Amino acid sequence: MLDIKKIRSEFPALHQMVHDSPLVYFDNGATTQKPDVVIERVQHYYENENSNIHRGVHYLSQEATSRHEEARVIIQKFINAADSKEIIFTKGTTESINLVASSFSKKFISEGDEIIVTEMEHHANIVPWQQVCEEKGAHLKVVAVLEDGSLDMESYKMLLSDRTKIIAVTHISNVTGVINPIKEIIELAHGQNIPVLIDGAQGVSHTKVDVQELDCDFYVFSGHKLFAPMGIGVLYGKESWLEKLPPYQTGGEMIKNVSFERTTFNELPFKFEAGTPNVGGALGLAAAIEYITAIGIEDIEAHEKELLDYGTQQLSKIENLRIIGTSDNKASVISFIFEDIHHYDAGTILDQLGIAVRTGNHCAQPLMKRFGLSGTIRAAFAFYNTKEEIDKLVSSINRVRKMFI
Amino acid sequence: MSIESSAAEIVEEFEMFDTWLDKYNYIIELGQELEGLDSQFKEQKYLISGCQSQVWLTAEFNDGKVYFKADSDAIITKGIVYLLIRVLSGNTPTAIVDYDLSFLEKIGLKEHLSPTRSNGLNSMIKQIKLYALVYQTKEKQR
């Protein structure tokens, strides 16, 4: 059982008034709030440890280098990677995917090849692959989504072919919260020696991730959706794959020797980390991971499941409200529409009532098209949310309905 | 009525509201009142796309004045569209091009017009000004 009162007291941004109402923050799918320990860690770094890493012989540089590499190990353990050199620091999920798409395609994609994505992907897991296809004359194949928001696994099996070079699929849908059967997806792909990238942007904060058990080839996520600062993210890649991929960006840090005739590249993980990294962000991410690990991922999952069940039950009672994504395998995300009120109208009034939800197409226009919608309202619960806040959402929705109907 | 006096009139109307609730109820009422566009105009050609709500806009030039008609799929957006049209429609291209729309700030609706708001209103204003600019140029060429 989580001590929610204590947990909430550790998130300063949760305690504020918005338009004269206490803030109810349900936009956790876009970004999560940060606990004191993360904010203090970043501040401590800039107050006491700030220096450029890996190159200096002086005390501060060596200290910062040690903390940065310790952070890498904390992340490695968090997702159970085999080695810390399989953890590449990036700006976030988007950069991680772009890195893999760009480096992988340089070596492994040619004309006529196929890349598989799904209809429920965030634009960040569509557009980089689409660009690669355009450049290389390859084809993007799309796995269909069923009416309940889950993946059509038959469609997936049909798309696998000897031309498929890589599969990119989300762990959890950012729109519906539907959890994909990624283990099965990976097993089927590996049966044909095809690597799989998992977009874990929504995955890591809701559920335990073990990359070795999953056997995924790449797993990518952002710090800011995991209670850590913005501008830091992770690319996990199997060592065997990362060794084979050419560098993404070039410059300092990622080189071994440079002359005007030839440059040799550094070893993993530095080969993919050109330029000065976001050290403060990496330390903040490590602090966030230690924080949620201490609370316990299983307890977090159990609390979020309660919120999901309660929220689904309460929202379902509201007239003309339809939940998008009714699969029973979901994380604590509820996307819904009103048959008779536009999402922008509802979102505007909910904001006036102090409730932060996300409205619109959630950077997933193909999925909106699939459901014939222009947008939804999304309430994404984190472990610091409560049933009382869900009650507040429900009563606020009732006020919204009175205004428009 | 000139742009300035229509804008002043709206500012006065909004001064009557004490709470945001009253203000939004009024905007919703206006949105429901706005005649809107026939379905033939609700097509790509007239669409100003925002990622939250959509706006359709048509313009007509008659006797030296520009007349706008618009519609939106969201009622609040439509209400604000109503206000914009009430102020701007039926004026000369030059008056429209020069007007700064500060009345929206005075009635506390400026947040709906921020470029990041993506409800289509910001783009609609740009489009209105663009129409006016085109008619202004055409007039000068005559």
Coordinates of C-alpha atoms in Angstrom, one line a residue, chain A:
Chain A
M1 CA 0.0 0.0 0.0
L2 CA 1.3 3.4 -0.9
D3 CA 1.3 6.3 1.6
I4 CA -0.3 8.7 -0.9
K5 CA -0.4 11.6 1.5
K6 CA 3.4 11.4 2.1
I7 CA 4.0 10.8 -1.6
R8 CA 2.0 13.9 -2.6
S9 CA 3.8 16.0 -0.1
E10 CA 7.0 15.2 -2.0
F11 CA 5.8 16.7 -5.3
P12 CA 5.8 20.5 -4.8
A13 CA 4.1 21.3 -8.2
L14 CA 1.0 19.4 -7.1
H15 CA 0.2 21.9 -4.4
Q16 CA -1.0 25.0 -6.2
M17 CA -4.2 26.7 -7.2
V18 CA -5.2 27.0 -10.8
H19 CA -7.9 29.5 -11.7
D20 CA -8.8 29.5 -8.0
S21 CA -9.2 25.8 -7.7
P22 CA -6.7 23.2 -6.3
L23 CA -4.8 21.7 -9.2
V24 CA -5.8 18.2 -10.3
Y25 CA -3.0 17.0 -12.5
F26 CA -4.0 14.3 -14.9
D27 CA -1.7 15.2 -17.8
N28 CA 0.9 12.6 -16.8
G29 CA 1.0 11.0 -20.2
A30 CA 2.5 14.3 -21.5
T31 CA 4.9 14.8 -18.6
T32 CA 5.0 13.9 -14.9
Q33 CA 5.6 16.2 -12.0
K34 CA 9.0 15.9 -10.2
P35 CA 9.6 14.9 -6.6
D36 CA 11.8 17.0 -4.3
V37 CA 14.6 14.5 -4.5
V38 CA 14.9 15.0 -8.2
I39 CA 14.8 18.8 -8.1
E40 CA 17.3 18.8 -5.2
R41 CA 19.6 16.4 -7.1
V42 CA 19.8 18.6 -10.1
Q43 CA 20.3 21.7 -8.0
H44 CA 23.0 20.0 -6.0
Y45 CA 24.8 19.1 -9.2
Y46 CA 24.8 22.7 -10.4
E47 CA 25.8 24.1 -7.0
N48 CA 28.5 21.6 -6.2
E49 CA 29.6 19.3 -9.0
N50 CA 29.1 21.1 -12.3
S51 CA 31.9 20.5 -14.7
N52 CA 32.5 18.9 -18.1
I53 CA 32.9 15.2 -17.9
H54 CA 35.2 12.5 -19.3
R55 CA 38.0 14.8 -20.3
G56 CA 39.2 16.8 -17.3
V57 CA 41.9 15.6 -14.9
H58 CA 40.7 18.0 -12.2
Y59 CA 38.7 17.0 -9.2
L60 CA 35.3 18.3 -10.2
S61 CA 35.4 16.8 -13.6
Q62 CA 36.4 13.4 -12.2
E63 CA 33.6 13.6 -9.6
A64 CA 31.0 14.6 -12.2
T65 CA 32.2 11.8 -14.5
S66 CA 31.8 9.3 -11.7
R67 CA 28.3 10.4 -10.9
H68 CA 27.3 10.4 -14.6
E69 CA 28.6 6.8 -15.0
E70 CA 26.9 5.8 -11.8
A71 CA 23.7 7.1 -13.2
R72 CA 24.2 4.9 -16.2
V73 CA 24.5 1.9 -13.9
I74 CA 21.3 2.8 -12.0
I75 CA 19.4 2.9 -15.3
Q76 CA 21.0 -0.3 -16.4
K77 CA 19.8 -2.1 -13.2
F78 CA 16.4 -0.4 -13.5
I79 CA 15.6 -2.1 -16.8
N80 CA 17.9 -5.0 -16.2
A81 CA 20.2 -4.5 -19.1
A82 CA 23.1 -6.9 -19.4
D83 CA 25.8 -4.1 -19.3
S84 CA 25.9 -0.4 -18.6
K85 CA 27.4 0.2 -22.1
E86 CA 24.0 -0.7 -23.5
I87 CA 22.6 2.4 -22.0
I88 CA 22.9 5.5 -24.3
F89 CA 21.9 8.9 -23.0
T90 CA 19.8 10.9 -25.4
K91 CA 17.5 13.9 -25.2
G92 CA 14.5 11.7 -25.0
T93 CA 12.4 9.1 -26.7
T94 CA 12.2 11.1 -29.9
E95 CA 15.9 11.4 -30.2
S96 CA 16.4 7.7 -29.3
I97 CA 14.1 6.6 -32.1
N98 CA 15.7 9.0 -34.6
L99 CA 19.1 7.6 -33.6
V100 CA 18.1 4.0 -34.3
A101 CA 16.2 4.9 -37.4
S102 CA 19.1 6.8 -38.9
S103 CA 21.9 4.6 -37.9
F104 CA 20.1 1.3 -38.6
S105 CA 19.0 2.4 -42.0
K106 CA 22.5 3.5 -43.1
K107 CA 23.6 0.0 -42.8
F108 CA 20.6 -2.3 -43.0
I109 CA 17.8 -0.8 -45.1
S110 CA 17.8 -0.8 -48.9
E111 CA 15.3 -0.4 -51.7
G112 CA 12.3 -2.7 -51.4
D113 CA 12.8 -3.5 -47.7
E114 CA 10.0 -3.2 -45.2
I115 CA 9.7 -1.6 -41.8
I116 CA 6.7 -2.4 -39.6
V117 CA 5.0 0.0 -37.3
T118 CA 1.5 0.0 -35.9
E119 CA -1.6 2.2 -36.3
M120 CA -1.4 3.3 -32.6
E121 CA 2.1 4.8 -32.7
H122 CA 2.9 8.3 -31.5
H123 CA 4.2 10.4 -34.5
A124 CA 7.7 10.1 -33.0
N125 CA 7.6 6.4 -33.8
I126 CA 6.1 6.9 -37.3
V127 CA 7.8 9.9 -38.9
P128 CA 11.5 8.9 -38.5
W129 CA 10.7 5.5 -40.1
Q130 CA 8.7 7.1 -42.8
Q131 CA 11.6 9.4 -43.6
V132 CA 14.0 6.4 -43.7
C133 CA 11.6 4.7 -46.1
E134 CA 11.5 7.7 -48.4
E135 CA 15.2 8.0 -48.4
K136 CA 15.9 4.4 -49.1
G137 CA 12.9 3.5 -51.3
A138 CA 11.7 1.1 -48.5
H139 CA 8.1 0.5 -47.5
L140 CA 6.3 1.3 -44.2
K141 CA 3.9 -1.5 -43.2
V142 CA 1.3 -0.8 -40.6
V143 CA -0.3 -3.2 -38.1
A144 CA -4.0 -2.6 -37.7
V145 CA -5.7 -1.7 -34.4
L146 CA -8.9 -3.4 -33.3
E147 CA -12.1 -1.7 -32.1
D148 CA -11.1 -2.2 -28.4
G149 CA -7.8 -0.4 -29.1
S150 CA -5.7 -3.5 -29.0
L151 CA -3.3 -4.6 -31.8
D152 CA -4.6 -6.9 -34.5
M153 CA -2.0 -9.7 -34.0
E154 CA -3.3 -11.5 -37.1
S155 CA -2.5 -8.4 -39.1
Y156 CA 0.9 -8.3 -37.5
K157 CA 1.6 -12.0 -38.4
M158 CA 0.5 -11.4 -42.0
L159 CA 2.9 -8.4 -42.4
L160 CA 6.0 -10.2 -41.2
S161 CA 8.0 -11.2 -44.3
D162 CA 11.5 -11.9 -45.5
R163 CA 11.7 -8.2 -46.5
T164 CA 10.9 -7.0 -43.0
K165 CA 14.1 -5.4 -41.6
I166 CA 12.9 -3.9 -38.3
I167 CA 9.7 -3.5 -36.2
A168 CA 9.0 -0.5 -34.1
V169 CA 6.1 -0.7 -31.7
T170 CA 4.9 1.1 -28.6
H171 CA 4.8 -0.7 -25.2
I172 CA 1.8 1.2 -24.1
S173 CA -0.4 3.5 -26.3
N174 CA -0.2 7.1 -25.3
V175 CA -3.8 7.6 -26.4
T176 CA -5.7 4.7 -25.0
G177 CA -3.3 3.2 -22.4
V178 CA -3.6 -0.2 -24.1
I179 CA -0.6 -2.4 -23.3
N180 CA 0.7 -4.3 -26.3
P181 CA 1.8 -8.0 -26.1
I182 CA 5.4 -7.0 -26.8
K183 CA 6.9 -10.3 -25.6
E184 CA 4.9 -12.1 -28.2
I185 CA 5.6 -9.5 -30.8
I186 CA 9.3 -9.9 -30.2
E187 CA 9.2 -13.7 -30.2
L188 CA 7.5 -13.8 -33.5
A189 CA 9.9 -11.3 -35.0
H190 CA 12.9 -13.1 -33.7
G191 CA 11.6 -16.3 -35.2
Q192 CA 12.5 -14.6 -38.5
N193 CA 15.6 -12.8 -37.2
I194 CA 14.0 -9.4 -37.3
P195 CA 15.0 -6.9 -34.6
V196 CA 12.4 -5.0 -32.5
L197 CA 12.4 -1.5 -31.1
I198 CA 10.0 -0.8 -28.2
D199 CA 8.8 2.7 -27.6
G200 CA 8.7 2.7 -23.8
A201 CA 7.8 6.4 -23.3
Q202 CA 4.6 5.4 -21.6
G203 CA 5.8 2.0 -20.5
V204 CA 8.6 2.6 -17.9
S205 CA 6.5 4.7 -15.6
H206 CA 3.6 2.3 -15.4
T207 CA 5.1 -1.2 -15.3
K208 CA 8.3 -3.1 -14.5
V209 CA 10.6 -3.4 -17.6
D210 CA 13.1 -6.2 -17.9
V211 CA 14.8 -5.8 -21.3
Q212 CA 16.6 -9.2 -21.0
E213 CA 13.4 -11.0 -20.2
L214 CA 11.6 -9.2 -23.0
D215 CA 14.6 -9.9 -25.3
C216 CA 13.9 -6.6 -27.1
D217 CA 16.7 -5.3 -29.3
F218 CA 16.0 -1.6 -28.5
Y219 CA 14.0 0.0 -25.7
V220 CA 13.7 3.8 -25.6
F221 CA 12.2 6.2 -23.1
S222 CA 12.2 9.7 -21.8
G223 CA 13.2 10.9 -18.3
H224 CA 10.4 13.6 -18.1
K225 CA 7.6 11.0 -18.2
L226 CA 9.4 9.1 -15.4
F227 CA 9.4 12.0 -12.8
A228 CA 12.8 13.2 -14.0
P229 CA 13.8 16.4 -15.8
M230 CA 13.1 17.2 -19.4
G231 CA 15.9 16.8 -21.9
I232 CA 17.2 13.5 -20.8
G233 CA 16.3 10.1 -22.2
V234 CA 17.6 6.7 -22.8
L235 CA 18.3 4.4 -25.7
Y236 CA 18.8 0.8 -24.5
G237 CA 20.3 -1.4 -27.3
K238 CA 21.6 -4.9 -27.2
E239 CA 25.4 -4.6 -27.3
S240 CA 25.6 -6.8 -30.5
W241 CA 23.3 -4.3 -32.3
L242 CA 24.9 -1.1 -31.0
E243 CA 28.3 -2.5 -32.1
K244 CA 27.0 -3.0 -35.6
L245 CA 25.3 0.4 -36.0
P246 CA 27.3 3.4 -37.3
P247 CA 27.4 6.6 -35.2
Y248 CA 24.4 9.0 -35.3
Q249 CA 26.0 12.3 -34.7
T250 CA 29.7 13.1 -34.8
G251 CA 31.9 15.5 -32.9
G252 CA 33.7 15.5 -29.5
E253 CA 33.4 12.7 -26.9
M254 CA 32.5 10.0 -29.5
I255 CA 35.9 9.8 -31.1
K256 CA 39.1 7.9 -30.3
N257 CA 41.5 9.5 -32.8
V258 CA 41.0 12.4 -35.2
S259 CA 43.3 13.4 -38.0
F260 CA 42.3 15.1 -41.3
E261 CA 42.8 11.8 -43.1
R262 CA 40.7 9.7 -40.8
T263 CA 38.7 9.5 -37.5
T264 CA 38.2 6.4 -35.4
F265 CA 35.2 6.2 -33.2
N266 CA 35.1 5.7 -29.4
E267 CA 33.7 2.5 -27.8
L268 CA 30.2 2.0 -26.5
P269 CA 28.3 3.8 -25.1
F270 CA 30.3 6.9 -26.0
K271 CA 30.2 6.2 -29.7
F272 CA 26.6 7.4 -29.7
E273 CA 27.1 10.3 -27.3
A274 CA 28.6 13.2 -29.3
G275 CA 29.1 16.5 -27.5
T276 CA 28.7 17.5 -23.9
P277 CA 25.9 15.4 -22.4
N278 CA 23.1 16.5 -20.1
V279 CA 24.9 15.5 -16.9
G280 CA 22.4 17.2 -14.5
G281 CA 19.5 15.5 -16.4
A282 CA 21.2 12.1 -16.1
L283 CA 21.7 12.6 -12.3
G284 CA 18.1 13.7 -12.0
L285 CA 16.9 10.6 -13.9
A286 CA 18.9 8.4 -11.6
A287 CA 17.4 10.1 -8.6
A288 CA 13.9 9.6 -10.0
I289 CA 14.6 5.9 -10.6
E290 CA 15.9 5.4 -7.1
Y291 CA 12.8 7.2 -5.8
I292 CA 10.3 5.1 -7.5
T293 CA 12.2 1.9 -6.9
A294 CA 12.2 2.7 -3.2
I295 CA 8.4 3.1 -3.4
G296 CA 8.1 -0.1 -5.3
I297 CA 7.0 -0.6 -8.9
E298 CA 4.6 -3.4 -7.9
D299 CA 2.8 -1.1 -5.4
I300 CA 2.7 1.7 -7.9
E301 CA 1.2 -0.6 -10.5
A302 CA -1.4 -1.9 -8.0
H303 CA -2.4 1.7 -7.0
E304 CA -2.6 2.8 -10.6
K305 CA -4.8 -0.3 -11.4
E306 CA -7.2 0.8 -8.7
L307 CA -7.3 4.3 -10.2
L308 CA -7.9 2.9 -13.7
D309 CA -10.7 0.6 -12.5
Y310 CA -12.4 3.3 -10.4
G311 CA -12.0 6.0 -13.1
T312 CA -13.4 3.7 -15.8
Q313 CA -16.3 2.7 -13.6
Q314 CA -17.1 6.4 -12.7
L315 CA -16.7 7.8 -16.1
S316 CA -18.7 5.1 -17.7
K317 CA -21.8 6.3 -15.7
I318 CA -21.7 9.7 -17.5
E319 CA -24.2 10.1 -20.2
N320 CA -22.9 10.3 -23.8
L321 CA -19.4 9.7 -22.7
R322 CA -17.5 7.0 -24.6
I323 CA -14.2 5.5 -23.6
I324 CA -11.8 5.0 -26.5
G325 CA -9.8 1.8 -25.8
T326 CA -11.8 -0.7 -23.9
S327 CA -9.3 -3.6 -23.9
D328 CA -8.9 -5.1 -20.5
N329 CA -5.1 -4.9 -20.7
K330 CA -4.5 -1.3 -20.0
A331 CA -2.3 1.1 -18.0
S332 CA -3.8 3.9 -16.0
V333 CA -4.8 6.1 -19.0
I334 CA -8.4 6.8 -19.9
S335 CA -9.2 8.5 -23.2
F336 CA -12.8 9.5 -23.8
I337 CA -15.0 11.6 -25.9
F338 CA -18.5 13.1 -25.6
E339 CA -20.9 12.3 -28.3
D340 CA -22.3 15.8 -27.9
I341 CA -19.5 18.1 -26.7
H342 CA -16.3 18.9 -28.6
H343 CA -13.1 18.0 -26.7
Y344 CA -11.7 21.5 -26.9
D345 CA -14.8 22.9 -25.3
A346 CA -14.7 20.4 -22.5
G347 CA -11.0 20.8 -22.0
T348 CA -11.3 24.6 -21.8
I349 CA -13.9 24.4 -19.1
L350 CA -12.1 21.6 -17.2
D351 CA -9.0 23.8 -17.1
Q352 CA -11.1 26.7 -15.6
L353 CA -12.1 24.2 -12.9
G354 CA -8.4 23.4 -12.1
I355 CA -8.2 20.1 -14.0
A356 CA -5.3 19.4 -16.3
V357 CA -6.2 16.9 -18.9
R358 CA -4.9 16.6 -22.4
T359 CA -7.2 17.2 -25.4
G360 CA -6.6 16.8 -29.1
N361 CA -5.1 14.1 -31.2
H362 CA -2.2 13.3 -28.8
C363 CA 0.4 13.2 -31.7
A364 CA -1.4 10.1 -33.0
Q365 CA -3.3 11.3 -36.0
P366 CA -3.4 7.9 -37.7
L367 CA -5.1 6.4 -34.6
M368 CA -7.6 9.2 -34.5
K369 CA -8.4 8.5 -38.1
R370 CA -8.8 4.8 -37.3
F371 CA -11.5 5.7 -34.8
G372 CA -13.0 8.4 -36.9
L373 CA -12.3 11.1 -34.3
S374 CA -10.7 14.6 -34.4
G375 CA -9.5 14.2 -30.9
T376 CA -10.2 12.9 -27.4
I377 CA -9.9 14.0 -23.8
R378 CA -7.2 12.0 -21.9
A379 CA -6.8 11.6 -18.2
A380 CA -3.5 9.8 -17.5
F381 CA -3.1 8.9 -13.8
A382 CA 0.2 8.7 -12.0
F383 CA 0.8 7.0 -8.6
Y384 CA 0.4 10.4 -6.8
N385 CA -3.2 10.7 -8.1
T386 CA -6.2 9.8 -5.9
K387 CA -9.8 8.6 -6.2
E388 CA -10.8 11.9 -4.7
E389 CA -9.3 13.6 -7.7
I390 CA -11.2 11.3 -10.0
D391 CA -14.4 12.3 -8.2
K392 CA -13.4 15.9 -8.8
L393 CA -13.0 15.1 -12.5
V394 CA -16.4 13.5 -12.6
S395 CA -18.2 16.3 -10.8
S396 CA -16.4 18.8 -13.1
I397 CA -17.5 16.9 -16.2
N398 CA -21.1 17.1 -14.9
R399 CA -20.6 20.9 -14.6
V400 CA -19.3 21.0 -18.2
R401 CA -22.3 19.0 -19.4
K402 CA -24.6 21.5 -17.8
M403 CA -22.9 24.3 -19.6
F404 CA -23.1 22.8 -23.1
I405 CA -26.2 20.7 -23.1

